[in-house]
Amino acid sequence: MSNETVHSDREFMARRDAARERIDELTGAKGGNTDDRLAWFHTVYKEAGGDPAAIPWADLAPKDAIVEWLAKNPGEGRRAIDIGCGLGDNAEALAAAGYRTEAFDLSEDAITWAKKRFPDSSVSYLAADLFNLPGEWQGAFDLVQECYTIQALDGDLRAKAIEVISGLVAPGGMLLMINRSQNEDGDAKGPPWPMKPSEWRRFEDYGLKLIHEEFYDIERPGRVIPHVRAEFFKEV
Ligand SMILES: C[S@@+](CC[C@H](N)C(=O)[O-])C[C@H]1O[C@@H](n2cnc3c(N)ncnc32)[C@H](O)[C@@H]1O
């Protein structure tokens, strides 16, 4: 059986549960200091040994919220970047929608894996740390797309991520942000740490204007997970 099995497959889910237990025990799994948290992502991909069941966030398909948005916002050759692209599905959706797409992830293993999954891709994949990006990326992208990466970062890392991501958007460009959400008075524990409105509104401190926000739920066995898809525009 291929590793690219759908999540409803019972055997895949059993492997996922086992992996989740194992990686939850690793240093950095629950947050902690910057180095430990970032090292945790490296370890998760490395120890997965090529099995996507061992990557808890790998759906092996682009997120519906992105596909739906792209159907109404085709790229027409504009330049896009996917932040923390993991195994590449969202980046591939951007490219399929007509964006000239670049995508990066902290983990070299994730990038090698994404390239292997999509050998004929037009996406330019790169291993890079959000907190140490190439200078030429500043203000360079017509669309910056962030999905589930901010929610995986807490505290100072989250605050810094919001600043850095803002800086990538070109004048006249957009940011599309998709994350778990909670009310301002929510106290949901992470990881992942759902975002509060006051947190995504911090993009406005860095020259972006919130133009649309949409709330939706994703249902999982025994729970409902609130999400937000927010769009921001950078004035020319
Ligand atoms: C929860 S996953 C989301 C992956 C993908 N965006 C998705 O929607 O499935 C967060 C991703 O961000 C990456 N990441 C975490 N910290 C990063 C950093 N400092 N720079 C670049 N990527 C980072 C992780 O390696 C991981 O692939």
PDB file of C-alpha atoms and ligand atoms in Angstrom:
ATOM      1  CA  MET A   1       0.000   0.000   0.000  1.00  0.00           C
ATOM      2  CA  SER A   2       1.233   3.484  -0.824  1.00  0.00           C
ATOM      3  CA  ASN A   3       2.227   5.813   2.011  1.00  0.00           C
ATOM      4  CA  GLU A   4      -0.060   8.405   0.380  1.00  0.00           C
ATOM      5  CA  THR A   5      -3.104   6.788   1.933  1.00  0.00           C
ATOM      6  CA  VAL A   6      -6.172   8.809   2.832  1.00  0.00           C
ATOM      7  CA  HIS A   7      -6.731   9.600   6.482  1.00  0.00           C
ATOM      8  CA  SER A   8      -9.840   7.517   6.751  1.00  0.00           C
ATOM      9  CA  ASP A   9      -7.597   4.494   6.372  1.00  0.00           C
ATOM     10  CA  ARG A  10      -7.572   2.804   9.748  1.00  0.00           C
ATOM     11  CA  GLU A  11      -4.026   1.556   9.510  1.00  0.00           C
ATOM     12  CA  PHE A  12      -2.745   5.021   8.558  1.00  0.00           C
ATOM     13  CA  MET A  13      -4.533   6.544  11.545  1.00  0.00           C
ATOM     14  CA  ALA A  14      -3.084   3.907  13.882  1.00  0.00           C
ATOM     15  CA  ARG A  15       0.416   4.835  12.666  1.00  0.00           C
ATOM     16  CA  ARG A  16      -0.443   8.505  13.134  1.00  0.00           C
ATOM     17  CA  ASP A  17      -1.629   7.969  16.711  1.00  0.00           C
ATOM     18  CA  ALA A  18       1.524   6.013  17.554  1.00  0.00           C
ATOM     19  CA  ALA A  19       3.733   8.699  16.018  1.00  0.00           C
ATOM     20  CA  ARG A  20       1.886  11.458  17.826  1.00  0.00           C
ATOM     21  CA  GLU A  21       2.499   9.780  21.165  1.00  0.00           C
ATOM     22  CA  ARG A  22       6.191   9.455  20.355  1.00  0.00           C
ATOM     23  CA  ILE A  23       6.744  13.000  19.116  1.00  0.00           C
ATOM     24  CA  ASP A  24       4.722  14.503  21.966  1.00  0.00           C
ATOM     25  CA  GLU A  25       7.453  13.214  24.258  1.00  0.00           C
ATOM     26  CA  LEU A  26      10.271  14.980  22.398  1.00  0.00           C
ATOM     27  CA  THR A  27      11.846  18.142  23.784  1.00  0.00           C
ATOM     28  CA  GLY A  28      10.072  21.182  22.304  1.00  0.00           C
ATOM     29  CA  ALA A  29       6.804  19.337  21.627  1.00  0.00           C
ATOM     30  CA  LYS A  30       4.898  21.546  24.047  1.00  0.00           C
ATOM     31  CA  GLY A  31       6.673  24.788  23.214  1.00  0.00           C
ATOM     32  CA  GLY A  32       9.436  25.997  25.485  1.00  0.00           C
ATOM     33  CA  ASN A  33      12.468  27.920  24.340  1.00  0.00           C
ATOM     34  CA  THR A  34      13.026  28.931  20.719  1.00  0.00           C
ATOM     35  CA  ASP A  35      15.819  26.504  19.916  1.00  0.00           C
ATOM     36  CA  ASP A  36      13.950  23.520  21.341  1.00  0.00           C
ATOM     37  CA  ARG A  37      10.740  24.366  19.521  1.00  0.00           C
ATOM     38  CA  LEU A  38      12.417  24.808  16.133  1.00  0.00           C
ATOM     39  CA  ALA A  39      14.583  21.703  16.680  1.00  0.00           C
ATOM     40  CA  TRP A  40      11.380  19.769  17.328  1.00  0.00           C
ATOM     41  CA  PHE A  41      10.134  20.379  13.764  1.00  0.00           C
ATOM     42  CA  HIS A  42      13.447  19.128  12.361  1.00  0.00           C
ATOM     43  CA  THR A  43      13.203  15.987  14.474  1.00  0.00           C
ATOM     44  CA  VAL A  44       9.587  15.265  13.543  1.00  0.00           C
ATOM     45  CA  TYR A  45      10.411  15.223   9.810  1.00  0.00           C
ATOM     46  CA  LYS A  46      13.665  13.363  10.272  1.00  0.00           C
ATOM     47  CA  GLU A  47      12.199  10.642  12.460  1.00  0.00           C
ATOM     48  CA  ALA A  48       9.172  10.204  10.181  1.00  0.00           C
ATOM     49  CA  GLY A  49      11.428   8.236   7.846  1.00  0.00           C
ATOM     50  CA  GLY A  50       9.249   9.133   4.864  1.00  0.00           C
ATOM     51  CA  ASP A  51       5.951   8.059   6.447  1.00  0.00           C
ATOM     52  CA  PRO A  52       3.408  10.927   6.222  1.00  0.00           C
ATOM     53  CA  ALA A  53       1.392   9.296   9.016  1.00  0.00           C
ATOM     54  CA  ALA A  54       4.189  10.466  11.311  1.00  0.00           C
ATOM     55  CA  ILE A  55       3.622  14.132  10.376  1.00  0.00           C
ATOM     56  CA  PRO A  56       0.516  15.094  12.376  1.00  0.00           C
ATOM     57  CA  TRP A  57      -0.414  18.059  10.142  1.00  0.00           C
ATOM     58  CA  ALA A  58       0.177  16.324   6.792  1.00  0.00           C
ATOM     59  CA  ASP A  59      -3.177  15.977   5.026  1.00  0.00           C
ATOM     60  CA  LEU A  60      -1.576  15.042   1.689  1.00  0.00           C
ATOM     61  CA  ALA A  61      -4.003  17.461   0.077  1.00  0.00           C
ATOM     62  CA  PRO A  62      -4.298  21.243   0.055  1.00  0.00           C
ATOM     63  CA  LYS A  63      -6.500  22.754   2.722  1.00  0.00           C
ATOM     64  CA  ASP A  64     -10.080  23.316   1.537  1.00  0.00           C
ATOM     65  CA  ALA A  65      -9.955  26.906   2.797  1.00  0.00           C
ATOM     66  CA  ILE A  66      -7.082  27.622   0.412  1.00  0.00           C
ATOM     67  CA  VAL A  67      -8.531  25.816  -2.589  1.00  0.00           C
ATOM     68  CA  GLU A  68     -11.811  27.652  -2.147  1.00  0.00           C
ATOM     69  CA  TRP A  69     -10.066  31.032  -1.884  1.00  0.00           C
ATOM     70  CA  LEU A  70      -7.869  30.341  -4.923  1.00  0.00           C
ATOM     71  CA  ALA A  71     -10.908  29.532  -7.059  1.00  0.00           C
ATOM     72  CA  LYS A  72     -11.924  33.186  -6.650  1.00  0.00           C
ATOM     73  CA  ASN A  73      -8.403  34.647  -6.642  1.00  0.00           C
ATOM     74  CA  PRO A  74      -6.369  33.147  -9.501  1.00  0.00           C
ATOM     75  CA  GLY A  75      -2.700  34.069  -9.708  1.00  0.00           C
ATOM     76  CA  GLU A  76      -2.407  35.174 -13.351  1.00  0.00           C
ATOM     77  CA  GLY A  77       1.364  35.003 -13.074  1.00  0.00           C
ATOM     78  CA  ARG A  78       1.660  36.911  -9.813  1.00  0.00           C
ATOM     79  CA  ARG A  79       4.383  35.888  -7.348  1.00  0.00           C
ATOM     80  CA  ALA A  80       3.410  33.933  -4.217  1.00  0.00           C
ATOM     81  CA  ILE A  81       5.148  32.359  -1.275  1.00  0.00           C
ATOM     82  CA  ASP A  82       3.988  29.620   1.074  1.00  0.00           C
ATOM     83  CA  ILE A  83       5.280  29.953   4.640  1.00  0.00           C
ATOM     84  CA  GLY A  84       6.216  26.686   6.396  1.00  0.00           C
ATOM     85  CA  CYS A  85       5.131  24.600   3.416  1.00  0.00           C
ATOM     86  CA  GLY A  86       5.650  21.161   4.953  1.00  0.00           C
ATOM     87  CA  LEU A  87       5.075  18.471   2.325  1.00  0.00           C
ATOM     88  CA  GLY A  88       4.013  21.005  -0.318  1.00  0.00           C
ATOM     89  CA  ASP A  89       0.293  20.479  -0.950  1.00  0.00           C
ATOM     90  CA  ASN A  90      -0.770  24.093  -0.369  1.00  0.00           C
ATOM     91  CA  ALA A  91       2.131  25.399  -2.468  1.00  0.00           C
ATOM     92  CA  GLU A  92       1.114  23.107  -5.315  1.00  0.00           C
ATOM     93  CA  ALA A  93      -2.439  24.483  -5.106  1.00  0.00           C
ATOM     94  CA  LEU A  94      -1.054  28.027  -5.431  1.00  0.00           C
ATOM     95  CA  ALA A  95       0.952  27.043  -8.507  1.00  0.00           C
ATOM     96  CA  ALA A  96      -2.050  25.234 -10.010  1.00  0.00           C
ATOM     97  CA  ALA A  97      -4.055  28.442  -9.545  1.00  0.00           C
ATOM     98  CA  GLY A  98      -1.560  30.364 -11.664  1.00  0.00           C
ATOM     99  CA  TYR A  99       0.811  31.857  -9.077  1.00  0.00           C
ATOM    100  CA  ARG A 100       4.580  31.807  -9.644  1.00  0.00           C
ATOM    101  CA  THR A 101       5.139  30.040  -6.370  1.00  0.00           C
ATOM    102  CA  GLU A 102       8.011  29.783  -3.949  1.00  0.00           C
ATOM    103  CA  ALA A 103       7.705  27.753  -0.774  1.00  0.00           C
ATOM    104  CA  PHE A 104       9.954  27.200   2.192  1.00  0.00           C
ATOM    105  CA  ASP A 105      10.169  25.219   5.361  1.00  0.00           C
ATOM    106  CA  LEU A 106      12.613  25.106   8.236  1.00  0.00           C
ATOM    107  CA  SER A 107      13.156  21.416   7.671  1.00  0.00           C
ATOM    108  CA  GLU A 108      15.482  20.285   4.882  1.00  0.00           C
ATOM    109  CA  ASP A 109      13.834  16.865   5.144  1.00  0.00           C
ATOM    110  CA  ALA A 110      10.396  18.377   4.523  1.00  0.00           C
ATOM    111  CA  ILE A 111      11.699  20.194   1.430  1.00  0.00           C
ATOM    112  CA  THR A 112      13.410  17.090   0.012  1.00  0.00           C
ATOM    113  CA  TRP A 113      10.195  15.173   0.635  1.00  0.00           C
ATOM    114  CA  ALA A 114       7.997  17.805  -1.056  1.00  0.00           C
ATOM    115  CA  LYS A 115      10.268  17.808  -4.123  1.00  0.00           C
ATOM    116  CA  LYS A 116      10.090  14.012  -4.266  1.00  0.00           C
ATOM    117  CA  ARG A 117       6.285  14.063  -4.041  1.00  0.00           C
ATOM    118  CA  PHE A 118       5.987  16.657  -6.822  1.00  0.00           C
ATOM    119  CA  PRO A 119       8.905  15.947  -9.175  1.00  0.00           C
ATOM    120  CA  ASP A 120       7.420  17.937 -12.074  1.00  0.00           C
ATOM    121  CA  SER A 121       6.412  20.888  -9.940  1.00  0.00           C
ATOM    122  CA  SER A 122       6.873  24.496 -11.004  1.00  0.00           C
ATOM    123  CA  VAL A 123       7.144  25.462  -7.329  1.00  0.00           C
ATOM    124  CA  SER A 124      10.541  26.647  -6.174  1.00  0.00           C
ATOM    125  CA  TYR A 125      11.086  24.869  -2.835  1.00  0.00           C
ATOM    126  CA  LEU A 126      13.734  26.016  -0.388  1.00  0.00           C
ATOM    127  CA  ALA A 127      14.832  25.071   3.126  1.00  0.00           C
ATOM    128  CA  ALA A 128      14.847  28.341   5.091  1.00  0.00           C
ATOM    129  CA  ASP A 129      14.142  29.623   8.570  1.00  0.00           C
ATOM    130  CA  LEU A 130      11.360  32.188   8.826  1.00  0.00           C
ATOM    131  CA  PHE A 131      13.558  34.055  11.283  1.00  0.00           C
ATOM    132  CA  ASN A 132      16.505  34.256   8.892  1.00  0.00           C
ATOM    133  CA  LEU A 133      15.110  34.756   5.393  1.00  0.00           C
ATOM    134  CA  PRO A 134      16.892  35.951   2.225  1.00  0.00           C
ATOM    135  CA  GLY A 135      16.976  39.755   2.186  1.00  0.00           C
ATOM    136  CA  GLU A 136      15.661  39.897  -1.394  1.00  0.00           C
ATOM    137  CA  TRP A 137      12.339  38.449  -0.205  1.00  0.00           C
ATOM    138  CA  GLN A 138      11.515  41.683   1.631  1.00  0.00           C
ATOM    139  CA  GLY A 139       8.373  43.206   0.104  1.00  0.00           C
ATOM    140  CA  ALA A 140       8.666  40.834  -2.863  1.00  0.00           C
ATOM    141  CA  PHE A 141       5.444  38.797  -2.958  1.00  0.00           C
ATOM    142  CA  ASP A 142       2.039  39.624  -4.412  1.00  0.00           C
ATOM    143  CA  LEU A 143       0.558  36.867  -2.248  1.00  0.00           C
ATOM    144  CA  VAL A 144       1.940  35.600   1.037  1.00  0.00           C
ATOM    145  CA  GLN A 145       0.171  32.492   2.198  1.00  0.00           C
ATOM    146  CA  GLU A 146       0.455  31.272   5.766  1.00  0.00           C
ATOM    147  CA  CYS A 147      -1.429  28.196   6.931  1.00  0.00           C
ATOM    148  CA  TYR A 148      -1.065  26.601  10.387  1.00  0.00           C
ATOM    149  CA  THR A 149       2.503  27.817  10.953  1.00  0.00           C
ATOM    150  CA  ILE A 150       1.744  30.741  13.272  1.00  0.00           C
ATOM    151  CA  GLN A 151      -0.488  28.520  15.396  1.00  0.00           C
ATOM    152  CA  ALA A 152       2.453  26.155  15.815  1.00  0.00           C
ATOM    153  CA  LEU A 153       4.528  28.960  17.358  1.00  0.00           C
ATOM    154  CA  ASP A 154       3.968  30.577  20.733  1.00  0.00           C
ATOM    155  CA  GLY A 155       5.083  33.649  22.676  1.00  0.00           C
ATOM    156  CA  ASP A 156       8.025  35.588  21.241  1.00  0.00           C
ATOM    157  CA  LEU A 157       8.257  33.307  18.206  1.00  0.00           C
ATOM    158  CA  ARG A 158       4.672  34.096  17.284  1.00  0.00           C
ATOM    159  CA  ALA A 159       5.122  37.839  17.695  1.00  0.00           C
ATOM    160  CA  LYS A 160       8.276  37.772  15.565  1.00  0.00           C
ATOM    161  CA  ALA A 161       6.598  35.565  12.921  1.00  0.00           C
ATOM    162  CA  ILE A 162       3.823  38.128  12.471  1.00  0.00           C
ATOM    163  CA  GLU A 163       6.381  40.870  11.904  1.00  0.00           C
ATOM    164  CA  VAL A 164       8.512  38.850   9.469  1.00  0.00           C
ATOM    165  CA  ILE A 165       5.542  37.561   7.452  1.00  0.00           C
ATOM    166  CA  SER A 166       4.225  41.121   7.095  1.00  0.00           C
ATOM    167  CA  GLY A 167       7.550  42.203   5.641  1.00  0.00           C
ATOM    168  CA  LEU A 168       7.321  39.731   2.744  1.00  0.00           C
ATOM    169  CA  VAL A 169       4.167  41.287   1.257  1.00  0.00           C
ATOM    170  CA  ALA A 170       4.772  43.616  -1.712  1.00  0.00           C
ATOM    171  CA  PRO A 171       3.048  47.012  -1.813  1.00  0.00           C
ATOM    172  CA  GLY A 172      -0.368  46.283  -3.321  1.00  0.00           C
ATOM    173  CA  GLY A 173      -0.021  42.627  -2.304  1.00  0.00           C
ATOM    174  CA  MET A 174      -2.043  40.358  -0.043  1.00  0.00           C
ATOM    175  CA  LEU A 175      -1.579  38.076   2.919  1.00  0.00           C
ATOM    176  CA  LEU A 176      -3.844  35.044   3.289  1.00  0.00           C
ATOM    177  CA  MET A 177      -3.704  33.652   6.815  1.00  0.00           C
ATOM    178  CA  ILE A 178      -5.406  30.444   7.956  1.00  0.00           C
ATOM    179  CA  ASN A 179      -5.228  29.208  11.518  1.00  0.00           C
ATOM    180  CA  ARG A 180      -7.193  27.823  14.407  1.00  0.00           C
ATOM    181  CA  SER A 181      -8.997  30.616  16.240  1.00  0.00           C
ATOM    182  CA  GLN A 182     -10.450  31.383  19.619  1.00  0.00           C
ATOM    183  CA  ASN A 183     -12.296  34.289  21.198  1.00  0.00           C
ATOM    184  CA  GLU A 184     -10.399  37.072  22.891  1.00  0.00           C
ATOM    185  CA  ASP A 185     -11.159  35.575  26.301  1.00  0.00           C
ATOM    186  CA  GLY A 186     -10.397  32.007  25.199  1.00  0.00           C
ATOM    187  CA  ASP A 187      -7.822  29.978  27.088  1.00  0.00           C
ATOM    188  CA  ALA A 188      -7.298  27.033  24.732  1.00  0.00           C
ATOM    189  CA  LYS A 189      -4.076  25.246  25.460  1.00  0.00           C
ATOM    190  CA  GLY A 190      -1.588  24.399  22.726  1.00  0.00           C
ATOM    191  CA  PRO A 191       0.136  23.286  20.746  1.00  0.00           C
ATOM    192  CA  PRO A 192      -1.249  24.264  18.395  1.00  0.00           C
ATOM    193  CA  TRP A 193      -2.146  27.570  20.031  1.00  0.00           C
ATOM    194  CA  PRO A 194      -5.344  29.003  18.441  1.00  0.00           C
ATOM    195  CA  MET A 195      -5.030  32.669  17.480  1.00  0.00           C
ATOM    196  CA  LYS A 196      -7.082  35.459  19.030  1.00  0.00           C
ATOM    197  CA  PRO A 197      -8.434  38.395  16.966  1.00  0.00           C
ATOM    198  CA  SER A 198      -6.041  40.763  18.722  1.00  0.00           C
ATOM    199  CA  GLU A 199      -3.163  38.594  17.514  1.00  0.00           C
ATOM    200  CA  TRP A 200      -4.013  38.505  13.816  1.00  0.00           C
ATOM    201  CA  ARG A 201      -4.894  42.203  13.985  1.00  0.00           C
ATOM    202  CA  ARG A 202      -1.234  42.770  14.881  1.00  0.00           C
ATOM    203  CA  PHE A 203      -0.489  42.412  11.185  1.00  0.00           C
ATOM    204  CA  GLU A 204      -2.013  45.909  10.982  1.00  0.00           C
ATOM    205  CA  ASP A 205       0.908  47.209  13.058  1.00  0.00           C
ATOM    206  CA  TYR A 206       3.175  46.295  10.124  1.00  0.00           C
ATOM    207  CA  GLY A 207       1.400  48.041   7.265  1.00  0.00           C
ATOM    208  CA  LEU A 208      -1.274  45.477   6.428  1.00  0.00           C
ATOM    209  CA  LYS A 209      -4.989  46.210   6.432  1.00  0.00           C
ATOM    210  CA  LEU A 210      -7.455  43.503   7.404  1.00  0.00           C
ATOM    211  CA  ILE A 211      -9.975  43.370   4.574  1.00  0.00           C
ATOM    212  CA  HIS A 212     -11.850  40.165   5.247  1.00  0.00           C
ATOM    213  CA  GLU A 213     -12.132  37.520   7.954  1.00  0.00           C
ATOM    214  CA  GLU A 214     -14.166  34.384   7.833  1.00  0.00           C
ATOM    215  CA  PHE A 215     -14.789  31.902  10.611  1.00  0.00           C
ATOM    216  CA  TYR A 216     -15.475  28.209  10.112  1.00  0.00           C
ATOM    217  CA  ASP A 217     -15.347  24.949  12.036  1.00  0.00           C
ATOM    218  CA  ILE A 218     -13.531  21.743  11.212  1.00  0.00           C
ATOM    219  CA  GLU A 219     -15.128  18.672  12.740  1.00  0.00           C
ATOM    220  CA  ARG A 220     -12.997  15.904  14.140  1.00  0.00           C
ATOM    221  CA  PRO A 221     -14.223  12.860  16.080  1.00  0.00           C
ATOM    222  CA  GLY A 222     -15.632  14.190  19.346  1.00  0.00           C
ATOM    223  CA  ARG A 223     -14.716  17.850  18.784  1.00  0.00           C
ATOM    224  CA  VAL A 224     -15.235  20.919  16.689  1.00  0.00           C
ATOM    225  CA  ILE A 225     -12.212  23.114  15.937  1.00  0.00           C
ATOM    226  CA  PRO A 226     -12.851  26.818  15.171  1.00  0.00           C
ATOM    227  CA  HIS A 227     -10.726  28.347  12.410  1.00  0.00           C
ATOM    228  CA  VAL A 228     -10.219  31.730  10.822  1.00  0.00           C
ATOM    229  CA  ARG A 229      -9.258  32.672   7.276  1.00  0.00           C
ATOM    230  CA  ALA A 230      -8.168  36.288   7.170  1.00  0.00           C
ATOM    231  CA  GLU A 231      -7.102  38.431   4.207  1.00  0.00           C
ATOM    232  CA  PHE A 232      -4.906  41.476   4.485  1.00  0.00           C
ATOM    233  CA  PHE A 233      -3.892  44.085   1.928  1.00  0.00           C
ATOM    234  CA  LYS A 234      -0.724  46.186   1.876  1.00  0.00           C
ATOM    235  CA  GLU A 235      -1.254  49.716   0.601  1.00  0.00           C
ATOM    236  CA  VAL A 236       0.892  50.813  -2.343  1.00  0.00           C
TER     237      VAL A 236
HETATM  238  C1  LIG B   1       1.756  22.829  11.476  1.00  0.00           C
HETATM  239  S1  LIG B   1       2.874  22.725  10.154  1.00  0.00           S
HETATM  240  C2  LIG B   1       1.893  23.352   8.804  1.00  0.00           C
HETATM  241  C3  LIG B   1       2.405  22.891   7.460  1.00  0.00           C
HETATM  242  C4  LIG B   1       1.615  23.411   6.249  1.00  0.00           C
HETATM  243  N1  LIG B   1       1.669  24.855   6.152  1.00  0.00           N
HETATM  244  C5  LIG B   1       0.182  22.929   6.265  1.00  0.00           C
HETATM  245  O1  LIG B   1      -0.721  23.756   6.148  1.00  0.00           O
HETATM  246  O2  LIG B   1      -0.030  21.717   6.358  1.00  0.00           O
HETATM  247  C6  LIG B   1       4.010  24.049  10.487  1.00  0.00           C
HETATM  248  C7  LIG B   1       5.186  24.016   9.529  1.00  0.00           C
HETATM  249  O3  LIG B   1       5.990  25.181   9.779  1.00  0.00           O
HETATM  250  C8  LIG B   1       7.333  24.799   9.721  1.00  0.00           C
HETATM  251  N2  LIG B   1       8.102  25.773  10.518  1.00  0.00           N
HETATM  252  C9  LIG B   1       8.104  25.929  11.855  1.00  0.00           C
HETATM  253  N3  LIG B   1       8.945  26.899  12.223  1.00  0.00           N
HETATM  254  C10 LIG B   1       9.486  27.396  11.082  1.00  0.00           C
HETATM  255  C11 LIG B   1      10.443  28.400  10.805  1.00  0.00           C
HETATM  256  N4  LIG B   1      11.030  29.104  11.779  1.00  0.00           N
HETATM  257  N5  LIG B   1      10.765  28.633   9.513  1.00  0.00           N
HETATM  258  C12 LIG B   1      10.197  27.932   8.511  1.00  0.00           C
HETATM  259  N6  LIG B   1       9.289  26.945   8.721  1.00  0.00           N
HETATM  260  C13 LIG B   1       8.936  26.681   9.991  1.00  0.00           C
HETATM  261  C14 LIG B   1       7.370  23.406  10.273  1.00  0.00           C
HETATM  262  O4  LIG B   1       8.534  22.697   9.908  1.00  0.00           O
HETATM  263  C15 LIG B   1       6.084  22.826   9.688  1.00  0.00           C
HETATM  264  O5  LIG B   1       6.304  22.215   8.443  1.00  0.00           O
END
